[in-house]
Short mmCIF file of C-alpha atoms in Angstrom, two decimals:
data_model
loop_
_atom_site.label_atom_id
_atom_site.label_comp_id
_atom_site.label_asym_id
_atom_site.label_seq_id
_atom_site.Cartn_x
_atom_site.Cartn_y
_atom_site.Cartn_z
CA MET A 23 41.61 -211.39 93.72
CA ALA A 24 40.24 -213.52 90.92
CA THR A 25 39.62 -212.05 87.49
CA SER A 26 36.10 -211.88 86.12
CA ASP A 27 36.82 -215.00 84.06
CA GLY A 28 37.98 -216.76 87.20
CA ILE A 29 34.79 -215.83 88.99
CA LYS A 30 32.67 -217.23 86.19
CA ARG A 31 34.57 -220.52 86.36
CA GLY A 32 34.01 -220.75 90.12
CA ILE A 33 30.25 -221.33 89.98
CA SER A 34 27.84 -221.85 87.12
CA ARG A 35 24.58 -219.95 86.64
CA ARG A 36 22.63 -223.12 87.35
CA GLN A 37 24.63 -223.79 90.52
CA PHE A 38 24.08 -220.21 91.60
CA MET A 39 20.31 -220.36 91.14
CA GLN A 40 20.03 -223.72 92.91
CA PHE A 41 22.25 -222.67 95.79
CA SER A 42 20.65 -219.24 96.29
CA ALA A 43 17.13 -220.71 96.23
CA ALA A 44 18.11 -223.35 98.78
CA LEU A 45 19.71 -220.80 101.06
CA GLY A 46 16.80 -218.38 100.70
CA ALA A 47 14.34 -221.06 101.78
CA THR A 48 16.05 -221.60 105.13
CA ALA A 49 15.45 -219.47 108.20
CA LEU A 50 17.40 -216.23 108.25
CA ALA A 51 18.86 -216.96 111.64
CA ALA A 52 20.48 -220.09 110.28
CA ALA A 53 21.58 -218.48 107.05
CA CYS A 54 23.34 -215.51 108.60
CA SER A 55 26.12 -215.57 111.17
CA PRO A 56 27.44 -212.06 111.88
CA ALA A 57 31.21 -211.84 112.33
CA GLY A 58 31.14 -209.29 115.12
CA SER A 59 29.59 -209.18 118.57
CA PRO A 60 28.30 -206.06 120.34
CA SER A 61 31.15 -206.12 122.84
CA ALA A 62 33.89 -206.82 120.32
CA PRO A 63 33.29 -205.59 116.75
CA ALA A 64 36.53 -207.10 115.46
CA ALA A 65 35.95 -210.56 116.92
CA GLU A 66 37.03 -212.31 113.70
CA GLY A 67 39.81 -209.94 112.72
CA GLU A 68 41.87 -207.56 114.80
CA ALA A 69 43.20 -204.30 113.41
CA ALA A 70 46.66 -204.57 111.86
CA PRO A 71 49.65 -203.86 114.11
CA ALA A 72 50.90 -200.29 114.02
CA GLY A 73 53.15 -199.66 111.05
CA GLU A 74 51.82 -202.61 109.03
CA THR A 75 50.02 -201.70 105.79
CA VAL A 76 46.69 -203.38 105.18
CA ARG A 77 45.33 -203.61 101.65
CA ILE A 78 41.58 -203.76 101.10
CA GLN A 79 39.43 -203.72 97.99
CA TYR A 80 36.43 -201.46 97.47
CA GLN A 81 33.98 -202.44 94.71
CA SER A 82 32.11 -199.30 93.62
CA ARG A 83 28.77 -199.14 91.82
CA GLU A 84 28.27 -196.03 89.73
CA PRO A 85 26.66 -196.87 86.37
CA GLU A 86 25.40 -193.38 85.58
CA ASN A 87 28.54 -191.29 86.18
CA ALA A 88 31.67 -193.43 86.30
CA ALA A 89 33.91 -190.53 85.26
CA GLY A 90 32.55 -188.43 88.10
CA ILE A 91 33.18 -191.09 90.73
CA ASN A 92 36.76 -191.41 89.51
CA GLN A 93 37.20 -187.66 90.00
CA LEU A 94 35.69 -187.95 93.47
CA TRP A 95 38.04 -190.75 94.41
CA SER A 96 41.08 -188.87 93.14
CA GLU A 97 40.21 -185.91 95.38
CA TRP A 98 39.01 -187.77 98.47
CA TYR A 99 41.33 -190.77 98.75
CA PRO A 100 44.61 -188.87 99.42
CA THR A 101 42.99 -187.24 102.45
CA PHE A 102 41.75 -190.60 103.72
CA GLN A 103 45.17 -192.18 103.21
CA ALA A 104 46.89 -189.33 105.03
CA GLU A 105 44.62 -189.94 108.01
CA HIS A 106 44.99 -193.75 107.76
CA PRO A 107 48.53 -194.38 106.48
CA ASN A 108 48.26 -198.10 107.31
CA ILE A 109 45.24 -198.63 104.98
CA GLU A 110 45.75 -198.96 101.24
CA VAL A 111 42.54 -199.16 99.19
CA GLU A 112 42.23 -200.64 95.72
CA PHE A 113 39.30 -198.84 94.11
CA LEU A 114 37.41 -201.12 91.70
CA PRO A 115 35.03 -199.44 89.24
CA TRP A 116 31.58 -200.92 88.64
CA PRO A 117 32.02 -204.05 86.48
CA GLY A 118 28.46 -204.06 85.11
CA GLY A 119 26.70 -207.31 84.31
CA ASN A 120 24.57 -209.36 86.69
CA GLU A 121 24.85 -207.78 90.13
CA ARG A 122 24.16 -211.00 92.00
CA GLU A 123 25.81 -213.87 90.19
CA GLY A 124 29.32 -212.45 89.77
CA PRO A 125 29.73 -211.11 93.32
CA TYR A 126 28.04 -214.14 94.86
CA ALA A 127 30.32 -216.47 92.95
CA ALA A 128 33.32 -214.54 94.26
CA MET A 129 31.96 -214.82 97.80
CA VAL A 130 31.48 -218.57 97.47
CA ALA A 131 35.01 -218.83 96.06
CA GLY A 132 36.40 -216.71 98.91
CA THR A 133 37.72 -213.98 96.61
CA ALA A 134 35.20 -211.15 97.06
CA PRO A 135 36.30 -207.55 97.70
CA ASP A 136 36.20 -206.31 101.28
CA LEU A 137 33.53 -203.69 100.54
CA LEU A 138 30.88 -203.90 97.83
CA GLU A 139 28.08 -201.59 96.70
CA PHE A 140 24.66 -202.77 95.53
CA CYS A 141 21.28 -201.39 94.56
CA CYS A 142 17.72 -202.26 95.39
CA SER A 143 16.79 -205.81 96.34
CA ASN A 144 20.37 -206.95 95.72
CA THR A 145 21.26 -205.43 99.08
CA THR A 146 18.83 -207.64 100.97
CA PHE A 147 19.80 -210.65 98.84
CA PHE A 148 23.33 -210.64 100.23
CA ILE A 149 22.09 -210.10 103.78
CA GLN A 150 19.80 -213.11 103.41
CA GLN A 151 22.66 -215.20 102.02
CA GLY A 152 24.74 -214.50 105.14
CA GLN A 153 27.43 -212.58 103.25
CA THR A 154 27.28 -209.23 105.06
CA LEU A 155 29.13 -208.16 108.17
CA ASN A 156 26.89 -207.05 111.02
CA LEU A 157 27.65 -203.33 111.25
CA GLN A 158 25.61 -202.64 114.39
CA PRO A 159 28.46 -203.13 116.90
CA TYR A 160 30.60 -200.67 114.94
CA ILE A 161 27.73 -198.19 114.59
CA ASP A 162 27.06 -198.37 118.33
CA ARG A 163 30.72 -197.91 119.21
CA ASP A 164 31.15 -194.93 116.84
CA ALA A 165 27.62 -193.56 117.27
CA GLU A 166 28.58 -189.88 117.41
CA GLU A 167 30.62 -190.10 114.23
CA VAL A 168 28.10 -192.22 112.32
CA ASN A 169 25.05 -190.23 113.53
CA ILE A 170 22.19 -192.48 112.48
CA ASP A 171 19.76 -189.64 113.29
CA ASP A 172 21.11 -187.76 110.26
CA TYR A 173 19.27 -190.18 107.95
CA TYR A 174 15.58 -190.24 107.07
CA GLU A 175 13.32 -192.41 109.17
CA HIS A 176 13.12 -195.52 106.99
CA GLN A 177 16.63 -195.50 105.48
CA PHE A 178 17.71 -198.76 107.12
CA ASP A 179 14.46 -200.74 107.01
CA PRO A 180 15.61 -203.19 104.28
CA TRP A 181 19.09 -203.55 105.75
CA LYS A 182 18.34 -205.01 109.15
CA LEU A 183 18.65 -208.57 110.36
CA ASP A 184 17.33 -209.22 113.87
CA GLY A 185 17.29 -205.46 114.34
CA ASP A 186 20.95 -204.97 113.37
CA ILE A 187 22.09 -202.85 110.41
CA HIS A 188 24.13 -204.59 107.67
CA PHE A 189 24.43 -201.85 104.99
CA MET A 190 25.21 -198.13 104.94
CA PRO A 191 23.71 -195.83 102.28
CA ARG A 192 25.63 -194.89 99.15
CA PHE A 193 23.14 -192.15 98.28
CA THR A 194 19.37 -191.74 98.58
CA GLY A 195 17.41 -190.83 95.48
CA THR A 196 13.81 -189.64 95.51
CA GLN A 197 11.38 -190.77 92.81
CA VAL A 198 9.66 -187.76 91.19
CA ILE A 199 7.92 -186.96 87.90
CA TYR A 200 9.94 -185.36 85.12
CA TYR A 201 7.70 -183.53 82.67
CA ASN A 202 7.98 -181.84 79.27
CA ILE A 203 6.98 -178.18 79.74
CA ASP A 204 6.64 -177.52 76.01
CA TRP A 205 4.34 -180.50 75.53
CA PHE A 206 2.18 -179.54 78.52
CA GLU A 207 1.71 -176.10 76.95
CA ARG A 208 0.84 -177.57 73.53
CA ALA A 209 -1.71 -179.89 75.15
CA GLY A 210 -3.23 -177.05 77.16
CA VAL A 211 -2.47 -178.79 80.46
CA GLU A 212 -1.52 -176.86 83.59
CA PRO A 213 1.99 -177.73 84.82
CA PRO A 214 2.18 -179.89 87.95
CA PRO A 215 2.60 -178.20 91.34
CA LYS A 216 5.98 -178.16 93.09
CA GLU A 217 4.77 -178.96 96.60
CA TRP A 218 4.46 -182.51 97.88
CA GLY A 219 0.81 -183.43 98.39
CA ALA A 220 -0.55 -180.85 95.96
CA TRP A 221 -1.80 -183.15 93.16
CA ASP A 222 -3.23 -186.65 93.02
CA TYR A 223 -3.65 -189.90 91.13
CA GLN A 224 -7.03 -188.86 89.70
CA THR A 225 -5.49 -185.79 88.04
CA TYR A 226 -2.72 -188.02 86.67
CA ALA A 227 -5.30 -190.26 85.00
CA GLU A 228 -7.37 -187.30 83.76
CA ILE A 229 -4.52 -185.50 81.98
CA GLY A 230 -2.84 -188.67 80.69
CA PRO A 231 -5.02 -189.27 77.62
CA LYS A 232 -4.27 -185.74 76.38
CA PHE A 233 -0.73 -186.88 75.55
CA VAL A 234 -1.69 -190.09 73.77
CA GLY A 235 -1.36 -189.98 70.01
CA GLU A 236 -0.44 -191.86 66.85
CA ASP A 237 2.13 -191.48 64.06
CA PRO A 238 4.35 -191.53 65.94
CA GLN A 239 2.76 -193.36 68.84
CA THR A 240 2.98 -191.32 72.03
CA TRP A 241 1.94 -191.93 75.61
CA ALA A 242 1.64 -189.89 78.77
CA THR A 243 4.06 -191.57 81.15
CA SER A 244 6.28 -194.50 82.10
CA ASN A 245 8.88 -195.78 84.55
CA TYR A 246 11.29 -198.73 84.56
CA GLY A 247 8.38 -201.16 84.79
CA LEU A 248 5.43 -201.98 87.05
CA GLY A 249 6.37 -205.37 88.43
CA ALA A 250 7.18 -207.18 91.67
CA ASN A 251 9.46 -204.35 92.68
CA TRP A 252 9.87 -200.92 94.25
CA LEU A 253 8.22 -199.21 91.27
CA THR A 254 4.88 -200.76 92.17
CA GLN A 255 5.53 -200.39 95.89
CA TYR A 256 5.52 -196.60 96.01
CA TRP A 257 2.16 -196.60 94.23
CA LEU A 258 0.83 -199.15 96.72
CA ARG A 259 1.85 -197.01 99.70
CA GLY A 260 -0.05 -194.09 98.19
CA PHE A 261 -3.17 -196.26 98.30
CA GLY A 262 -2.54 -197.22 101.93
CA ALA A 263 -1.26 -200.66 100.95
CA HIS A 264 1.99 -202.62 100.81
CA MET A 265 3.59 -205.43 98.87
CA VAL A 266 5.31 -206.68 102.03
CA ASP A 267 3.51 -206.42 105.36
CA PRO A 268 5.55 -203.94 107.46
CA GLU A 269 4.80 -205.96 110.61
CA ASP A 270 5.43 -209.41 109.11
CA ASN A 271 7.79 -209.88 106.17
CA THR A 272 6.49 -213.40 105.56
CA HIS A 273 3.12 -211.93 104.55
CA CYS A 274 2.54 -210.67 101.02
CA ALA A 275 0.10 -207.84 101.67
CA LEU A 276 -1.30 -207.71 98.12
CA ASP A 277 -4.38 -209.47 99.49
CA THR A 278 -6.01 -206.28 100.84
CA PRO A 279 -8.77 -204.21 99.17
CA GLU A 280 -6.45 -201.19 99.08
CA ALA A 281 -3.78 -203.16 97.25
CA TYR A 282 -6.36 -204.47 94.78
CA ASP A 283 -7.58 -200.94 94.07
CA CYS A 284 -4.03 -199.77 93.43
CA LEU A 285 -3.17 -202.63 91.10
CA GLU A 286 -6.40 -202.15 89.18
CA TYR A 287 -5.64 -198.43 88.84
CA LEU A 288 -2.19 -199.20 87.44
CA ARG A 289 -3.56 -201.85 85.09
CA SER A 290 -6.13 -199.36 83.81
CA LEU A 291 -3.46 -196.75 83.05
CA MET A 292 -1.91 -199.25 80.65
CA TRP A 293 -4.80 -201.16 79.17
CA ASP A 294 -7.89 -198.92 79.49
CA LEU A 295 -6.48 -195.40 79.17
CA LYS A 296 -3.47 -196.51 77.10
CA MET A 297 -1.45 -193.72 78.72
CA PHE A 298 1.27 -195.72 80.51
CA VAL A 299 3.75 -197.57 78.31
CA PRO A 300 6.06 -200.22 79.80
CA SER A 301 9.73 -199.38 79.32
CA ASN A 302 11.80 -201.70 77.09
CA SER A 303 8.65 -203.57 76.09
CA THR A 304 7.18 -204.70 72.79
CA MET A 305 4.63 -201.92 73.21
CA SER A 306 7.38 -199.27 73.40
CA GLY A 307 9.42 -200.85 70.62
CA GLY A 308 12.08 -201.93 73.11
CA ILE A 309 12.88 -198.31 73.97
CA SER A 310 13.94 -197.39 77.51
CA VAL A 311 12.00 -194.95 79.63
CA GLU A 312 14.82 -192.40 79.41
CA ALA A 313 14.90 -192.57 75.61
CA LEU A 314 11.11 -192.34 75.44
CA PHE A 315 11.17 -189.13 77.44
CA ASN A 316 14.16 -187.55 75.69
CA SER A 317 12.70 -188.31 72.25
CA GLU A 318 9.28 -186.86 73.23
CA ARG A 319 7.40 -190.12 73.03
CA ILE A 320 6.15 -189.64 76.61
CA ALA A 321 5.31 -186.35 78.31
CA MET A 322 6.14 -187.51 81.83
CA MET A 323 8.62 -189.93 83.40
CA GLU A 324 8.65 -191.36 86.93
CA MET A 325 12.34 -191.23 87.73
CA GLY A 326 14.92 -190.47 90.41
CA PRO A 327 17.75 -187.90 90.44
CA TRP A 328 20.25 -190.42 89.10
CA ASN A 329 19.03 -189.60 85.59
CA LEU A 330 19.24 -185.81 85.84
CA ASN A 331 22.47 -185.68 83.83
CA ASN A 332 20.99 -187.84 81.10
CA VAL A 333 18.04 -185.50 80.62
CA VAL A 334 19.92 -182.23 81.00
CA ASP A 335 22.46 -183.34 78.37
CA THR A 336 19.96 -184.87 75.91
CA ALA A 337 16.54 -183.24 76.04
CA GLN A 338 15.90 -180.63 73.34
CA PHE A 339 12.85 -179.19 75.09
CA ARG A 340 12.06 -177.35 78.29
CA TRP A 341 11.49 -179.67 81.21
CA ASP A 342 11.18 -179.69 84.98
CA VAL A 343 10.40 -182.04 87.86
CA ALA A 344 7.37 -182.34 90.14
CA PRO A 345 6.47 -184.51 93.16
CA MET A 346 4.89 -187.90 92.73
CA VAL A 347 1.11 -187.71 92.80
CA ASN A 348 -0.83 -188.52 95.96
CA GLY A 349 -2.76 -191.74 96.22
CA PRO A 350 -6.10 -191.87 98.05
CA ALA A 351 -4.15 -192.46 101.30
CA GLY A 352 -1.80 -189.50 100.83
CA THR A 353 1.69 -188.66 99.62
CA THR A 354 3.95 -191.35 98.26
CA THR A 355 7.35 -191.79 96.72
CA HIS A 356 10.32 -194.14 96.66
CA GLN A 357 13.63 -193.48 98.38
CA SER A 358 16.33 -195.57 96.74
CA VAL A 359 18.11 -198.39 98.52
CA ASP A 360 21.70 -198.06 97.33
CA GLY A 361 24.27 -199.11 99.89
CA THR A 362 27.67 -200.46 100.83
CA MET A 363 28.31 -203.70 102.68
CA ILE A 364 31.43 -205.18 104.25
CA TRP A 365 31.91 -208.80 103.25
CA VAL A 366 31.48 -211.06 106.27
CA LYS A 367 34.72 -212.92 105.46
CA THR A 368 36.93 -209.88 105.14
CA ALA A 369 40.28 -210.34 106.84
CA HIS A 370 40.25 -206.68 107.80
CA PRO A 371 36.90 -205.65 109.34
CA GLU A 372 38.28 -202.71 111.33
CA GLU A 373 40.05 -201.18 108.35
CA SER A 374 37.03 -201.82 106.12
CA TRP A 375 34.83 -200.07 108.68
CA GLU A 376 37.16 -197.06 108.73
CA LEU A 377 36.76 -196.79 104.95
CA LEU A 378 32.98 -197.23 105.16
CA LYS A 379 32.73 -194.49 107.77
CA GLY A 380 34.64 -192.24 105.38
CA THR A 381 32.50 -193.00 102.33
CA THR A 382 29.30 -192.30 104.30
CA SER A 383 30.56 -189.11 105.93
CA PRO A 384 29.04 -185.70 105.17
CA GLU A 385 32.28 -184.67 103.46
CA TYR A 386 32.11 -187.62 101.08
CA GLY A 387 28.41 -187.03 100.47
CA ILE A 388 29.09 -183.48 99.33
CA LEU A 389 31.76 -184.71 96.93
CA TYR A 390 29.39 -187.41 95.68
CA ALA A 391 26.80 -184.75 94.88
CA LYS A 392 29.44 -182.57 93.24
CA TYR A 393 31.08 -185.18 91.02
CA ALA A 394 28.45 -187.91 90.56
CA ASN A 395 25.42 -185.59 90.92
CA LYS A 396 23.65 -187.91 93.33
CA GLN A 397 21.28 -186.84 96.10
CA PRO A 398 22.93 -187.15 99.54
CA SER A 399 21.59 -189.53 102.16
CA ARG A 400 22.39 -187.30 105.13
CA LYS A 401 19.79 -184.70 105.98
CA SER A 402 22.45 -182.25 107.19
CA ILE A 403 23.82 -181.75 103.66
CA LEU A 404 20.61 -181.99 101.60
CA ASP A 405 20.62 -178.27 100.91
CA GLN A 406 24.00 -178.65 99.19
CA PHE A 407 22.55 -180.84 96.44
CA PRO A 408 20.72 -178.14 94.38
CA LYS A 409 23.58 -175.70 94.92
CA LEU A 410 26.27 -178.12 93.72
CA LEU A 411 24.30 -179.20 90.64
CA ARG A 412 23.70 -175.59 89.63
CA GLU A 413 27.40 -174.88 89.97
CA TYR A 414 28.08 -177.97 87.86
CA ASN A 415 25.69 -176.94 85.05
CA GLU A 416 23.81 -173.65 84.74
CA LYS A 417 20.93 -175.48 83.03
CA TYR A 418 19.94 -176.71 86.48
CA ASN A 419 19.03 -173.12 87.41
CA ASP A 420 15.70 -173.75 85.66
CA ILE A 421 15.01 -177.10 87.38
CA SER A 422 13.10 -177.42 90.68
CA LEU A 423 15.76 -179.54 92.37
CA GLU A 424 14.34 -178.76 95.80
CA VAL A 425 11.51 -181.19 94.97
CA PHE A 426 14.01 -184.02 95.54
CA THR A 427 15.43 -182.79 98.82
CA ALA A 428 12.10 -181.67 100.31
CA SER A 429 10.83 -185.23 100.35
CA LEU A 430 13.74 -186.48 102.46
CA ALA A 431 13.62 -183.46 104.74
CA GLN A 432 9.94 -184.25 105.38
CA ASP A 433 10.47 -188.03 105.65
CA ILE A 434 8.13 -188.70 102.73
CA GLY A 435 8.27 -192.13 101.11
CA GLY A 436 10.27 -195.23 101.82
CA PRO A 437 12.70 -197.78 100.44
CA GLU A 438 12.01 -201.10 98.76
CA GLU A 439 10.04 -203.55 100.87
CA MET A 440 11.72 -206.94 101.30
CA PHE A 441 10.27 -210.39 101.98
CA ALA A 442 11.81 -212.90 104.38
CA ASN A 443 12.90 -214.80 101.27
CA ASP A 444 12.98 -211.87 98.91
CA ALA A 445 14.62 -213.24 95.77
CA VAL A 446 12.34 -216.24 95.33
CA SER A 447 9.22 -214.32 96.34
CA LYS A 448 9.71 -211.56 93.80
CA ASP A 449 11.64 -213.18 90.98
CA GLN A 450 10.06 -216.61 90.82
CA ILE A 451 6.53 -216.15 92.20
CA LEU A 452 5.31 -212.57 91.71
CA ALA A 453 7.26 -211.44 88.64
CA PRO A 454 5.53 -213.81 86.17
CA ALA A 455 2.13 -212.76 87.54
CA PHE A 456 2.86 -209.06 87.16
CA GLU A 457 4.14 -209.67 83.65
CA LYS A 458 0.95 -211.41 82.60
CA VAL A 459 -1.33 -208.74 84.12
CA MET A 460 0.59 -205.49 83.62
CA LEU A 461 2.92 -206.11 80.70
CA LEU A 462 0.83 -208.46 78.56
CA GLY A 463 -2.70 -207.56 79.68
CA GLU A 464 -3.68 -211.22 79.60
CA ALA A 465 -5.13 -211.62 83.10
CA PRO A 466 -7.03 -209.61 85.73
CA VAL A 467 -5.53 -208.33 88.98
CA ASP A 468 -6.94 -211.40 90.76
CA TYR A 469 -4.13 -213.37 89.11
CA ILE A 470 -1.54 -211.36 91.07
CA VAL A 471 -3.52 -211.79 94.29
CA ALA A 472 -3.51 -215.57 93.84
CA HIS A 473 0.27 -215.53 93.51
CA ALA A 474 0.51 -213.31 96.60
CA GLU A 475 -1.08 -216.09 98.64
CA VAL A 476 1.63 -218.48 97.44
CA VAL A 477 4.31 -215.98 98.48
CA THR A 478 2.93 -215.91 102.02
CA ARG A 479 2.68 -219.68 102.31
CA PHE A 480 6.17 -220.10 100.87
CA ASN A 481 7.75 -217.57 103.24
CA ARG A 482 6.08 -219.26 106.19
CA GLY A 483 7.47 -222.64 105.25
CA GLU A 484 4.13 -224.11 104.23
CA ILE A 485 5.36 -224.70 100.67
CA PRO A 486 8.84 -226.24 100.32
CA ILE A 487 11.02 -224.85 97.54
CA GLU A 488 10.85 -228.16 95.67
CA GLU A 489 7.01 -227.97 95.58
CA LEU A 490 6.82 -224.34 94.51
CA GLY A 491 6.57 -225.09 90.79
CA ALA A 492 3.61 -227.38 91.31
CA GLU A 493 1.78 -224.76 93.40
CA LEU A 494 2.27 -222.13 90.72
CA ALA A 495 1.13 -224.55 88.03
CA LYS A 496 -2.21 -224.92 89.86
CA ILE A 497 -2.88 -221.18 89.47
CA GLN A 498 -1.78 -221.07 85.87
CA SER A 499 -4.04 -223.99 84.93
CA GLN A 500 -7.19 -222.33 86.29
#
């Protein structure tokens, strides 16, 4: 395997951007060529002969609790190796840095690990670049062991190509609202309910201004940032809208009245009510959402379970969690899209699949909750999550951890919605529009809607990649 320096020499940032944009603009069928076939999962690589040791590399992603994942691996791997004496796994900790450029450069150079973990839209990026092994033949063959029915309804929506699954979940984290109990009491505000569907977006906007103050500047709430991403998408679904049309991923569905109403509501939280502060922005002084909450600059924080340890170790006030608020169309939340892929060019697909089955098993999920404190993906072990965290730290006895697991048990929420050409659509077309409207407050919501039309035309091949800049310039000049 190449070192990180070697990977950087293999492809420049400019080459990466040019190549990924060009690939993304082509049809997915042409871009992706699965290694396996339904009748023969190992068509491009047979299992090693008996007695021969196969060495594979597993690139982990655990930015919040690296020490915990190392403990997990130390406990789990000896059992796996005893059951698979011919498979030797090199465990690679999360390297940090850009999650697309480094791995993609290694793939282009032919030196990528056999298994890699990614978050969010990065998962779909590698599917759309043709770098993921089609897992469906393996899933079908080992259906009883894999048990797809043990996952929530929409778990695999972003990970399918032509109906076939290309990623398996690492964990599934539910977006909820963390809130400062002490501050709620000082402000004379009733604490949020613990049941999904029991409070709404209007209440959120009504109580928000009660937490806004000066010297020091305080706000009501925040998240990682309202942009062309999953953070806006769960709000949209609460309004009965979508960023990506569920029936047609070439269509940017921000052109509906429901989507407009949602975006205007979010804009008003920032610029009319002044209650929502963008994380890491000039407005927040460059402070992250976690630091804003822990330092009592915001009373609420839209966040998943991956930050529980951060808050329980840092916050000097009483706090708890509550469900996301309903939109006018009903309950809404985000379920994270963190998963593991097998590189399409692995020399050892069968052995890689054996490892992937192990790292997505109920046994591994329980250890993941125990050591990395992450919410399991499998429904059958959801009830273990609160129990394991409370054994880990008695402070969790006072936290309503069942709020997280209840959402998955009830199939509430969904993962990130992905366009046919997701990277260009979000990063190059929509992101600048969201920044101007939401982050800078320099344009109305109509500005986002105009960019949404370009996304649709681009995904349908009506705007070539080389003409995209000119199309965007037309909007910006108006």
